[in-house]
GROMACS .gro file of C-alpha atoms in nm:
model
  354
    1UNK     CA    1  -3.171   1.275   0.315
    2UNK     CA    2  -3.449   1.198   0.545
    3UNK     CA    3  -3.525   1.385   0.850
    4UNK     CA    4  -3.776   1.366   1.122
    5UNK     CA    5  -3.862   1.705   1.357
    6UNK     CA    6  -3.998   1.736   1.671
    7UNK     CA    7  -4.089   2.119   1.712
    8UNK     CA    8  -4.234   2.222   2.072
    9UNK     CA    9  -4.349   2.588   1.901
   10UNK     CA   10  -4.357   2.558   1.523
   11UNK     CA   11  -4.487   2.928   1.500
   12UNK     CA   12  -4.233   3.097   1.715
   13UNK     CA   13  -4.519   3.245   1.966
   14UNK     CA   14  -4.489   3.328   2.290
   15UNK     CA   15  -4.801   3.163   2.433
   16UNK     CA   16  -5.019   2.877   2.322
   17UNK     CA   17  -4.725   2.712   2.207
   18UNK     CA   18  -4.819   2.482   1.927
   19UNK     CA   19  -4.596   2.108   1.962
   20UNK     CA   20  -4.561   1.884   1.631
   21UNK     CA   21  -4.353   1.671   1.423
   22UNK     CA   22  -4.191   1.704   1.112
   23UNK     CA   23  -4.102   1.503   0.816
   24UNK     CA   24  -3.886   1.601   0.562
   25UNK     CA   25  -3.715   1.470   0.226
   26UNK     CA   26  -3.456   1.594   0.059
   27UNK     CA   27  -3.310   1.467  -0.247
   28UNK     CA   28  -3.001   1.649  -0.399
   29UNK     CA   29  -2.828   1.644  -0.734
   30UNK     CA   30  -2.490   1.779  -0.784
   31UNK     CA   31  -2.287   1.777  -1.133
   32UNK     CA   32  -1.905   1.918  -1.064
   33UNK     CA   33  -1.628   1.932  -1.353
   34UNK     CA   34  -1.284   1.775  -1.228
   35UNK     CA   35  -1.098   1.979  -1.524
   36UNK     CA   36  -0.754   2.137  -1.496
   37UNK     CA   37  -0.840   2.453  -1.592
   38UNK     CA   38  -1.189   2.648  -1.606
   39UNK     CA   39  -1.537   2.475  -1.452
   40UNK     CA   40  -1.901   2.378  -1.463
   41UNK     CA   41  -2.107   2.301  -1.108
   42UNK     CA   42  -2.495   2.212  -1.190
   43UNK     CA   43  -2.716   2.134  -0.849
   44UNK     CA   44  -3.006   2.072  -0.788
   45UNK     CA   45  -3.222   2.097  -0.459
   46UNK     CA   46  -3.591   1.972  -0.349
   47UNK     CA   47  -3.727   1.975  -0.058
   48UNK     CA   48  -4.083   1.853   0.113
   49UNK     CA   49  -4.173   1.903   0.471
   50UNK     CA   50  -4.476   1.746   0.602
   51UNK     CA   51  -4.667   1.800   0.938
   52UNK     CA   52  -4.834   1.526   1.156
   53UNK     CA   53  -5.096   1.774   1.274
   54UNK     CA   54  -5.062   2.153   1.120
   55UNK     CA   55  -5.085   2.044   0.748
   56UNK     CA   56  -5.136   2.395   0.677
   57UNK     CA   57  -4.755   2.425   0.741
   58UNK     CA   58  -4.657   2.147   0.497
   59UNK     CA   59  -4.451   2.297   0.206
   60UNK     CA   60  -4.232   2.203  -0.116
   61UNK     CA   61  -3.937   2.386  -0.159
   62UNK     CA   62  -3.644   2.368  -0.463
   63UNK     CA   63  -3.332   2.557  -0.548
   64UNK     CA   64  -3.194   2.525  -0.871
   65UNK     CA   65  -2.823   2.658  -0.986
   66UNK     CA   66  -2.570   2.675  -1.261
   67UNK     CA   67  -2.216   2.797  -1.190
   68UNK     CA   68  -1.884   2.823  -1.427
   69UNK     CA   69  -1.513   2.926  -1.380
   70UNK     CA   70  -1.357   3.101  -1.663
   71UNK     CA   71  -0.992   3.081  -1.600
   72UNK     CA   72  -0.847   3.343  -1.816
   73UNK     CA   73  -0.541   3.346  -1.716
   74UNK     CA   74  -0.360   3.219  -1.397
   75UNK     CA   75  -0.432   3.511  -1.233
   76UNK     CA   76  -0.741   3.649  -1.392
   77UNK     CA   77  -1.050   3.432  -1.359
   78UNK     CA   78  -1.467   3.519  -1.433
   79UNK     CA   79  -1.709   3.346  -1.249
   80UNK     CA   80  -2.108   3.386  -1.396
   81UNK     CA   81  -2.370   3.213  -1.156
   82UNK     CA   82  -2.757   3.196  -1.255
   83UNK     CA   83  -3.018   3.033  -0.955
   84UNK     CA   84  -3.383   2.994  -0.901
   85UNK     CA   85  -3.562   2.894  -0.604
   86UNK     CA   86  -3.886   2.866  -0.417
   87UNK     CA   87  -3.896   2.919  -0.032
   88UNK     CA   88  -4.083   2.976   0.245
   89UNK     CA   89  -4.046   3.262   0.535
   90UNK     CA   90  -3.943   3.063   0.850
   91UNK     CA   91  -4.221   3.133   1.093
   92UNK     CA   92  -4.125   3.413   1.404
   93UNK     CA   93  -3.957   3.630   1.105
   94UNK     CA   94  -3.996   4.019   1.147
   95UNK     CA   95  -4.221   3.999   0.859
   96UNK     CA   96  -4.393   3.670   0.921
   97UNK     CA   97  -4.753   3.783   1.021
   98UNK     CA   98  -4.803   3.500   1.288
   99UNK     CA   99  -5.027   3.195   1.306
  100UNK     CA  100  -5.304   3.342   1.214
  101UNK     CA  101  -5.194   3.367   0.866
  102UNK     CA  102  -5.115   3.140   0.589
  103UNK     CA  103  -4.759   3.050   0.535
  104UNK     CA  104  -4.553   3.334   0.310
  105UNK     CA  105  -4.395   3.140   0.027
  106UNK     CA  106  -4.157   3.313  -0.250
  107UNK     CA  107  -3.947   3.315  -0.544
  108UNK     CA  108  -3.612   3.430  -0.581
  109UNK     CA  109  -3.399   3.434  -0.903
  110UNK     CA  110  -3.014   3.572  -0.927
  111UNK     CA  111  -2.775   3.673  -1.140
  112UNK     CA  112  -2.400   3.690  -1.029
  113UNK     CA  113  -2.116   3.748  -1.184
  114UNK     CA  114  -1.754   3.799  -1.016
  115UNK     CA  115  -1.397   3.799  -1.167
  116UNK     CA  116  -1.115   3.850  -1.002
  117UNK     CA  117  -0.742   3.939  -1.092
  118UNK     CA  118  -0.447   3.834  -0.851
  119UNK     CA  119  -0.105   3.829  -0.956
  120UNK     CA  120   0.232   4.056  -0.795
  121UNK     CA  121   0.084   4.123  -0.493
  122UNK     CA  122  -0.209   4.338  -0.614
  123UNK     CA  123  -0.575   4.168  -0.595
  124UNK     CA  124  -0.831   4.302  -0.717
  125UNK     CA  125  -1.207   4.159  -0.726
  126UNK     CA  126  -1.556   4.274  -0.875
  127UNK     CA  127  -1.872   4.150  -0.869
  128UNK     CA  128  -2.284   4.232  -0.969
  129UNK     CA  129  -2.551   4.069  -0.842
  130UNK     CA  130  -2.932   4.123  -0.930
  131UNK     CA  131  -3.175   3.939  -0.766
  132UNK     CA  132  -3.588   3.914  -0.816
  133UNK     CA  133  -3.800   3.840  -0.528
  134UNK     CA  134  -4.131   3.742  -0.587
  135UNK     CA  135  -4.417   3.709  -0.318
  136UNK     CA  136  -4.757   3.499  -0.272
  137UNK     CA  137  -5.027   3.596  -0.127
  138UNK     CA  138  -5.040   3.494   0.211
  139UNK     CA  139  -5.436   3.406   0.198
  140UNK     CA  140  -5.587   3.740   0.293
  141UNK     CA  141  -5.263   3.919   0.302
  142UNK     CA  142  -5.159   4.078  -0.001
  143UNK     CA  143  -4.780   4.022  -0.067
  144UNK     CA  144  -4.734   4.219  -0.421
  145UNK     CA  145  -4.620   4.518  -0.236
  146UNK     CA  146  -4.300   4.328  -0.136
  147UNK     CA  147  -4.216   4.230  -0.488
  148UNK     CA  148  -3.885   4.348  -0.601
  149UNK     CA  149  -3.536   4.361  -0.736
  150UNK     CA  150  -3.227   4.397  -0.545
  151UNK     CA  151  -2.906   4.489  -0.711
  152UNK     CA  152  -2.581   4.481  -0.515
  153UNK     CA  153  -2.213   4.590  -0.699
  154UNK     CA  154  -1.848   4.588  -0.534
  155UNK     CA  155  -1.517   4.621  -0.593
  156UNK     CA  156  -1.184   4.513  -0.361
  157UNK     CA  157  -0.868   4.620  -0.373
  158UNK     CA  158  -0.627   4.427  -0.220
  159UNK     CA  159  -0.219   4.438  -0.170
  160UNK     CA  160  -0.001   4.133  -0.056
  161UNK     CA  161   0.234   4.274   0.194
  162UNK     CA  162   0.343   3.916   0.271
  163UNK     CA  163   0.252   3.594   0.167
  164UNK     CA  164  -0.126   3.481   0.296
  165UNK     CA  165  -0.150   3.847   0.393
  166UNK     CA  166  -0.364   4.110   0.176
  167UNK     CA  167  -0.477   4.399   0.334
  168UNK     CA  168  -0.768   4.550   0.095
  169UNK     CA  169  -1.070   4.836   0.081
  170UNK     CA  170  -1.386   4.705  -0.046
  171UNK     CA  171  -1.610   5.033  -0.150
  172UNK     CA  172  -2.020   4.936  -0.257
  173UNK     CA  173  -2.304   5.013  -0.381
  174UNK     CA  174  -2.691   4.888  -0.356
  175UNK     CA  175  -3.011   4.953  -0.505
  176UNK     CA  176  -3.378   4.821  -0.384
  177UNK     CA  177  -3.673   4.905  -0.654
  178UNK     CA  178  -3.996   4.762  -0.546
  179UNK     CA  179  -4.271   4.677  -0.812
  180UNK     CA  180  -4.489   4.885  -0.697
  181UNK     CA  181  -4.400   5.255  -0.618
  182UNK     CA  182  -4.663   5.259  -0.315
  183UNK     CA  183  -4.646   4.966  -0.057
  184UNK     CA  184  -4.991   4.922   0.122
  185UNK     CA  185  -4.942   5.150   0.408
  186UNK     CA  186  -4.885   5.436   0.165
  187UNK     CA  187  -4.486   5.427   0.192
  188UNK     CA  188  -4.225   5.441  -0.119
  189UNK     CA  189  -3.987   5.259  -0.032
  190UNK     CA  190  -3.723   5.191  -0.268
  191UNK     CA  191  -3.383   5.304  -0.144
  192UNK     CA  192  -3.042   5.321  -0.214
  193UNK     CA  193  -2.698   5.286  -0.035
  194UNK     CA  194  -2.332   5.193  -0.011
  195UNK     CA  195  -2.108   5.023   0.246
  196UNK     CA  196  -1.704   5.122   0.249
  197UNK     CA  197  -1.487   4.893   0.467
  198UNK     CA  198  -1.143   4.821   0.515
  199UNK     CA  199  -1.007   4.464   0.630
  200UNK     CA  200  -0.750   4.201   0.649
  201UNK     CA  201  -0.709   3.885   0.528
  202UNK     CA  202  -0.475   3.570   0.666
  203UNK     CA  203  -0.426   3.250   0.576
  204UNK     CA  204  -0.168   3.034   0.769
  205UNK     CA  205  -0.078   2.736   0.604
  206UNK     CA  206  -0.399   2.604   0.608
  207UNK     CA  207  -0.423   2.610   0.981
  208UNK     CA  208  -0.583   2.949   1.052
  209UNK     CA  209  -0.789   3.160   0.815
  210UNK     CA  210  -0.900   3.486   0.958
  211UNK     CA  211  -1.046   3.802   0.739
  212UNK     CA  212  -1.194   4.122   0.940
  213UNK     CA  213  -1.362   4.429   0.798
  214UNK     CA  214  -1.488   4.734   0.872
  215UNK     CA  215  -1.639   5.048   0.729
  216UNK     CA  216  -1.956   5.241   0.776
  217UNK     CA  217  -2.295   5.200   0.579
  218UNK     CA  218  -2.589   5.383   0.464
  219UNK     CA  219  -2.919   5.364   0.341
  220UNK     CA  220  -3.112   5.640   0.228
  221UNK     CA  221  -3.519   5.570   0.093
  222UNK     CA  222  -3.732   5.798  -0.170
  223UNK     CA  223  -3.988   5.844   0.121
  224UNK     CA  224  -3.927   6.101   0.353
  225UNK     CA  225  -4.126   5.941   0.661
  226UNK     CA  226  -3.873   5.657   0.647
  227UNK     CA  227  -3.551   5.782   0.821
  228UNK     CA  228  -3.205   5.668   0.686
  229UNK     CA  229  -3.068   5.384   0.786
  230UNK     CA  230  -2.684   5.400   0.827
  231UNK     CA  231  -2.407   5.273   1.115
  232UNK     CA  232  -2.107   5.096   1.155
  233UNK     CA  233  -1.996   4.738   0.890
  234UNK     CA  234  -1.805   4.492   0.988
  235UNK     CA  235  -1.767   4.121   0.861
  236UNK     CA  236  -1.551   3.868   1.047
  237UNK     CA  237  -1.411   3.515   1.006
  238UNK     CA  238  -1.208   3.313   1.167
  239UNK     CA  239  -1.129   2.949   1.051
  240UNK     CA  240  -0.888   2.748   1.360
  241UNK     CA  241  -0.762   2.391   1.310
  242UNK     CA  242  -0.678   2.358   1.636
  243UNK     CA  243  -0.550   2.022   1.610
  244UNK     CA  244  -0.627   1.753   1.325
  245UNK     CA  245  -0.964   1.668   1.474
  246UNK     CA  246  -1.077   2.012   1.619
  247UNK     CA  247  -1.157   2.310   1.400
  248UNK     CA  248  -1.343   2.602   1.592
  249UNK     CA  249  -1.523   2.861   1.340
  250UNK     CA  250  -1.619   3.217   1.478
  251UNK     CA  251  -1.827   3.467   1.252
  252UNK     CA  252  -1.977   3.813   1.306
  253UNK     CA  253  -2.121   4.014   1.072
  254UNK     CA  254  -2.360   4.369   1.090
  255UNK     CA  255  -2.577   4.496   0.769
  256UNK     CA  256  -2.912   4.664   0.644
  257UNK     CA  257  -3.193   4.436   0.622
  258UNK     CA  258  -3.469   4.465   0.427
  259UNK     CA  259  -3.833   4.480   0.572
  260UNK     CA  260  -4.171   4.612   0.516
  261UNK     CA  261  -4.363   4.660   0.874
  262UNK     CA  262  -4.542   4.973   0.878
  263UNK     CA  263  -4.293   5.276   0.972
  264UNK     CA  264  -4.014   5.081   0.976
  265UNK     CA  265  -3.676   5.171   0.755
  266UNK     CA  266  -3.479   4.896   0.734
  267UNK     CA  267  -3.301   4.683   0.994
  268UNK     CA  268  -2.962   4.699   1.135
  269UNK     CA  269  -2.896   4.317   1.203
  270UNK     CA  270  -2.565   4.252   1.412
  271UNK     CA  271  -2.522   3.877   1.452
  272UNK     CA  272  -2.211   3.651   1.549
  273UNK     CA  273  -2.172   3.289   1.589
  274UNK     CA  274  -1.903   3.055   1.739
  275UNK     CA  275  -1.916   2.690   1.602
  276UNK     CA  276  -1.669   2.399   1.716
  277UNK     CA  277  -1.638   2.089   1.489
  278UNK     CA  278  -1.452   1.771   1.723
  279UNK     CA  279  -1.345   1.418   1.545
  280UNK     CA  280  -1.400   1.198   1.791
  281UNK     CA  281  -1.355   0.911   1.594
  282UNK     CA  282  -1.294   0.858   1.212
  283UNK     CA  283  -1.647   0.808   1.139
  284UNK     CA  284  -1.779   0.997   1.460
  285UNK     CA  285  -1.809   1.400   1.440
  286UNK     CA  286  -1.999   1.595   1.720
  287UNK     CA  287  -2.080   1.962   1.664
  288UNK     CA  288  -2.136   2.268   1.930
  289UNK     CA  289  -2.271   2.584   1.843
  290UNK     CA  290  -2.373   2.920   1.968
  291UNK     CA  291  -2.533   3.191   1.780
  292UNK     CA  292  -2.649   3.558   1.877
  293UNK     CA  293  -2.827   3.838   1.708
  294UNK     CA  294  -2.975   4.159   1.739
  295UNK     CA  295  -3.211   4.353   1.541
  296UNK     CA  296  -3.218   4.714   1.549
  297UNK     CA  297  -3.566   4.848   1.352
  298UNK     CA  298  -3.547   5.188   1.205
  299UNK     CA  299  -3.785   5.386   1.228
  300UNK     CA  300  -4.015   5.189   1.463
  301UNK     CA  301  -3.867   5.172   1.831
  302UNK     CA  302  -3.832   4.839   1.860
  303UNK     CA  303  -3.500   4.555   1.915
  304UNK     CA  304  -3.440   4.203   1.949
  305UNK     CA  305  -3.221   4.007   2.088
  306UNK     CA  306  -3.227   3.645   1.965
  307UNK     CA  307  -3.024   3.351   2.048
  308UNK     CA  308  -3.005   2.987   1.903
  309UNK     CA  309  -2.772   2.678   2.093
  310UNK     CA  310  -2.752   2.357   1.890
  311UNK     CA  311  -2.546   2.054   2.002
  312UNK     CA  312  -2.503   1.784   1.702
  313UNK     CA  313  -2.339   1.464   1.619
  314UNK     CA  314  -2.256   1.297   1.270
  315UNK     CA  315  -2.219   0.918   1.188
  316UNK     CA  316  -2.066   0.774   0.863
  317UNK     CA  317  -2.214   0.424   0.815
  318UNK     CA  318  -1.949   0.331   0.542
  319UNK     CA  319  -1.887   0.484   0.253
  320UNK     CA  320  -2.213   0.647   0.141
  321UNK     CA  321  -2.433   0.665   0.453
  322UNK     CA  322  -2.497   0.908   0.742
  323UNK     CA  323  -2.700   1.001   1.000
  324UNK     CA  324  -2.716   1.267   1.243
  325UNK     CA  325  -2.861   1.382   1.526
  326UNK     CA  326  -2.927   1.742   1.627
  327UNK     CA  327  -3.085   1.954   1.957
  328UNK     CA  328  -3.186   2.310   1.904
  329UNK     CA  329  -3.277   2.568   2.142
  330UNK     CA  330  -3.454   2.957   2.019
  331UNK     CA  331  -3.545   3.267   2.227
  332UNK     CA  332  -3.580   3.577   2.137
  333UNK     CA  333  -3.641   3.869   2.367
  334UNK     CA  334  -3.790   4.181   2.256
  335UNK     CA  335  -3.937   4.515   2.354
  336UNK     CA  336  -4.235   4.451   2.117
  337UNK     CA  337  -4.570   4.321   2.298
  338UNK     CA  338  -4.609   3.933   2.228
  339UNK     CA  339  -4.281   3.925   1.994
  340UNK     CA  340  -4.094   3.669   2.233
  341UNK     CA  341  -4.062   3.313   2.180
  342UNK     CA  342  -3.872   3.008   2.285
  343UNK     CA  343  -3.840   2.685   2.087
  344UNK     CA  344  -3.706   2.358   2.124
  345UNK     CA  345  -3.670   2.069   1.797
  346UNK     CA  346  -3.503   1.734   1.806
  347UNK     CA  347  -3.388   1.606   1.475
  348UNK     CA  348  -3.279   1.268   1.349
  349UNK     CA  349  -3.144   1.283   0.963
  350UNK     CA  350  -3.045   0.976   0.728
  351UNK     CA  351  -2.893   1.019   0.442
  352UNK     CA  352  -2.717   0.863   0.157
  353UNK     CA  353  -2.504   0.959  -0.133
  354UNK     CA  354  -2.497   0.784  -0.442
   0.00000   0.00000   0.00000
């Protein structure tokens, strides 16, 4: 895929908006298995933006993963995944420290594993994940205090009451261990947590899809100036096929997120989303979405409120090209002084798959 950007405020500021375009290539490789039973996914993901202007902002991104399916049995199936990946924090992030800075790129590499066991009515599903998170320097700013590894366990327990229905309590656990015991405002910050909800899944048919949850969460951290984070979970998703060209997706979701401003805990993130996919033609898709989200910091007195609107269409030149074009509109609104931004990007993608 190719893509070209045009960004009004490429550093999500709220004056002195800085305008410029974007280039970016991304070629893809994807190995799936077609076998009847058990599987093997490879990918592979790179990724180059460049800037007309702000070269400083240029980057080179990859993700690389392996996947399998063990099917055991018909009902009882393990599921290892191993990835690696190089990013770079999106600028107007909580922990982005603005233009002034140089970008903040890091590594990430996970571990999963999940099996899961469904047979009589009774589900049950377990997983582990470890993840490593390593930071650069961001040219003056030292990043090692943000090093770390997150480790994340769970277990559901599900019963089929009727068929597509499975009604299910999901209990779990998480654990944060930074490299260093002392960040560089003098704050220990590894923590740990769980999250207990309660939900519903339904599947009709394959017309509607809907799972809801909801428990209550907690985060605790080993230093006592950070107060405990905790609240109400909930995770929501609801998949409509209205008709055979309309499918309308809703989402909503609330959880801890991890951060490392100065007196700040953790942040409880509550976003949602309502997407609506229309077929106008056969090789002709357009695309409507709205997304909210607000961020509730810890410890530090602030919140955000943050919304994104993109309108999109889709066109399939034949068999193995596409392109698309895409309008997206940011703001966020917050309490803290110079933290609110609004952006604007075009984007024209082509792509083709071989």
């Amino acid at each position: 895929e190719t893509e070209v950007n045009r960004d009004d405020n490429i550093f999500r500021t709220e004056s002195g908006a800085v305008a410029d375009d974007i280039l970016v290539l991304r070629p893809s490789l994807a190995l799936r298995s077609d076998w009847d039973n058990h599987a093997v996914n490879l990918t592979a993901e790179v990724e180059f933006g460049r800037h007309d202007k702000t070269t400083s902002e240029d980057y080179e991104d990859y993700d690389l993963a392996a996947d399998t399916r063990i099917d055991v049995s018909e009902a009882w199936t393990i599921s290892p995944r191993l990835s690696h990946g190089k990013a770079h924090e999106q600028r107007g992030g909580v922990d982005d420290p603005g233009a002034s800075a140089a970008q903040t790129v890091y590594r990430t590499s996970e571990g999963k594993i999940e099996t899961q066991y469904f047979a009589d009515a009774i589900l049950l599903r377990g997983s582990g994940t470890w993840t490593v998170l390593d930071y650069d320097d961001a040219g003056v700013i030292d990043n090692d205090d943000r090093d770390r590894l997150e480790s994340a366990y769970s277990l559901r327990a599900g019963y089929e009451f009727s068929p597509g229905t499975v009604i299910f309590v999901q209990p779990g656990l998480r654990f944060v261990d930074y490299d260093q015991a002392v960040d560089n405002f003098g704050l220990r910050r590894d923590s740990e947590g769980y999250d207990v909800q309660v939900g519903l899944t339904w599947d009709v048919s394959g017309v509607t899809f809907a799972e809801f949850s909801i428990g209550y969460m907690e985060r605790d951290y080993d230093d006592p100036a950070l107060p405990t984070a905790s609240g109400l979970s909930a995770q929501a998703v609801v998949i409509w096929n209205a008709t055979d060209l309309l499918t309308v997706t809703a989402t909503v979701g609330r959880q801890i997120v991890e951060t490392t401003l100065p007196g700040v805990a953790g942040i409880l993130q509550t976003a949602g989303s309502v997407r609506v996919d229309y077929e106008i033609l056969e090789n002709l898709l357009i695309n409507l979405e709205a997304a909210g989200q607000n961020d509730d910091f810890q410890g530090g007195g602030r919140e955000d409120d943050s919304m994104r609107l993109t309108a999109g269409t889709k066109y399939f030149m034949g068999r193995n090209w596409h392109g698309q074009l895409r309008y997206q509109r940011e703001t966020r609104e917050s309490n803290a002084i110079g933290a609110d931004y609004t952006a604007n990007s075009i984007m024209a993608l082509l792509g083709i798959s071989l």
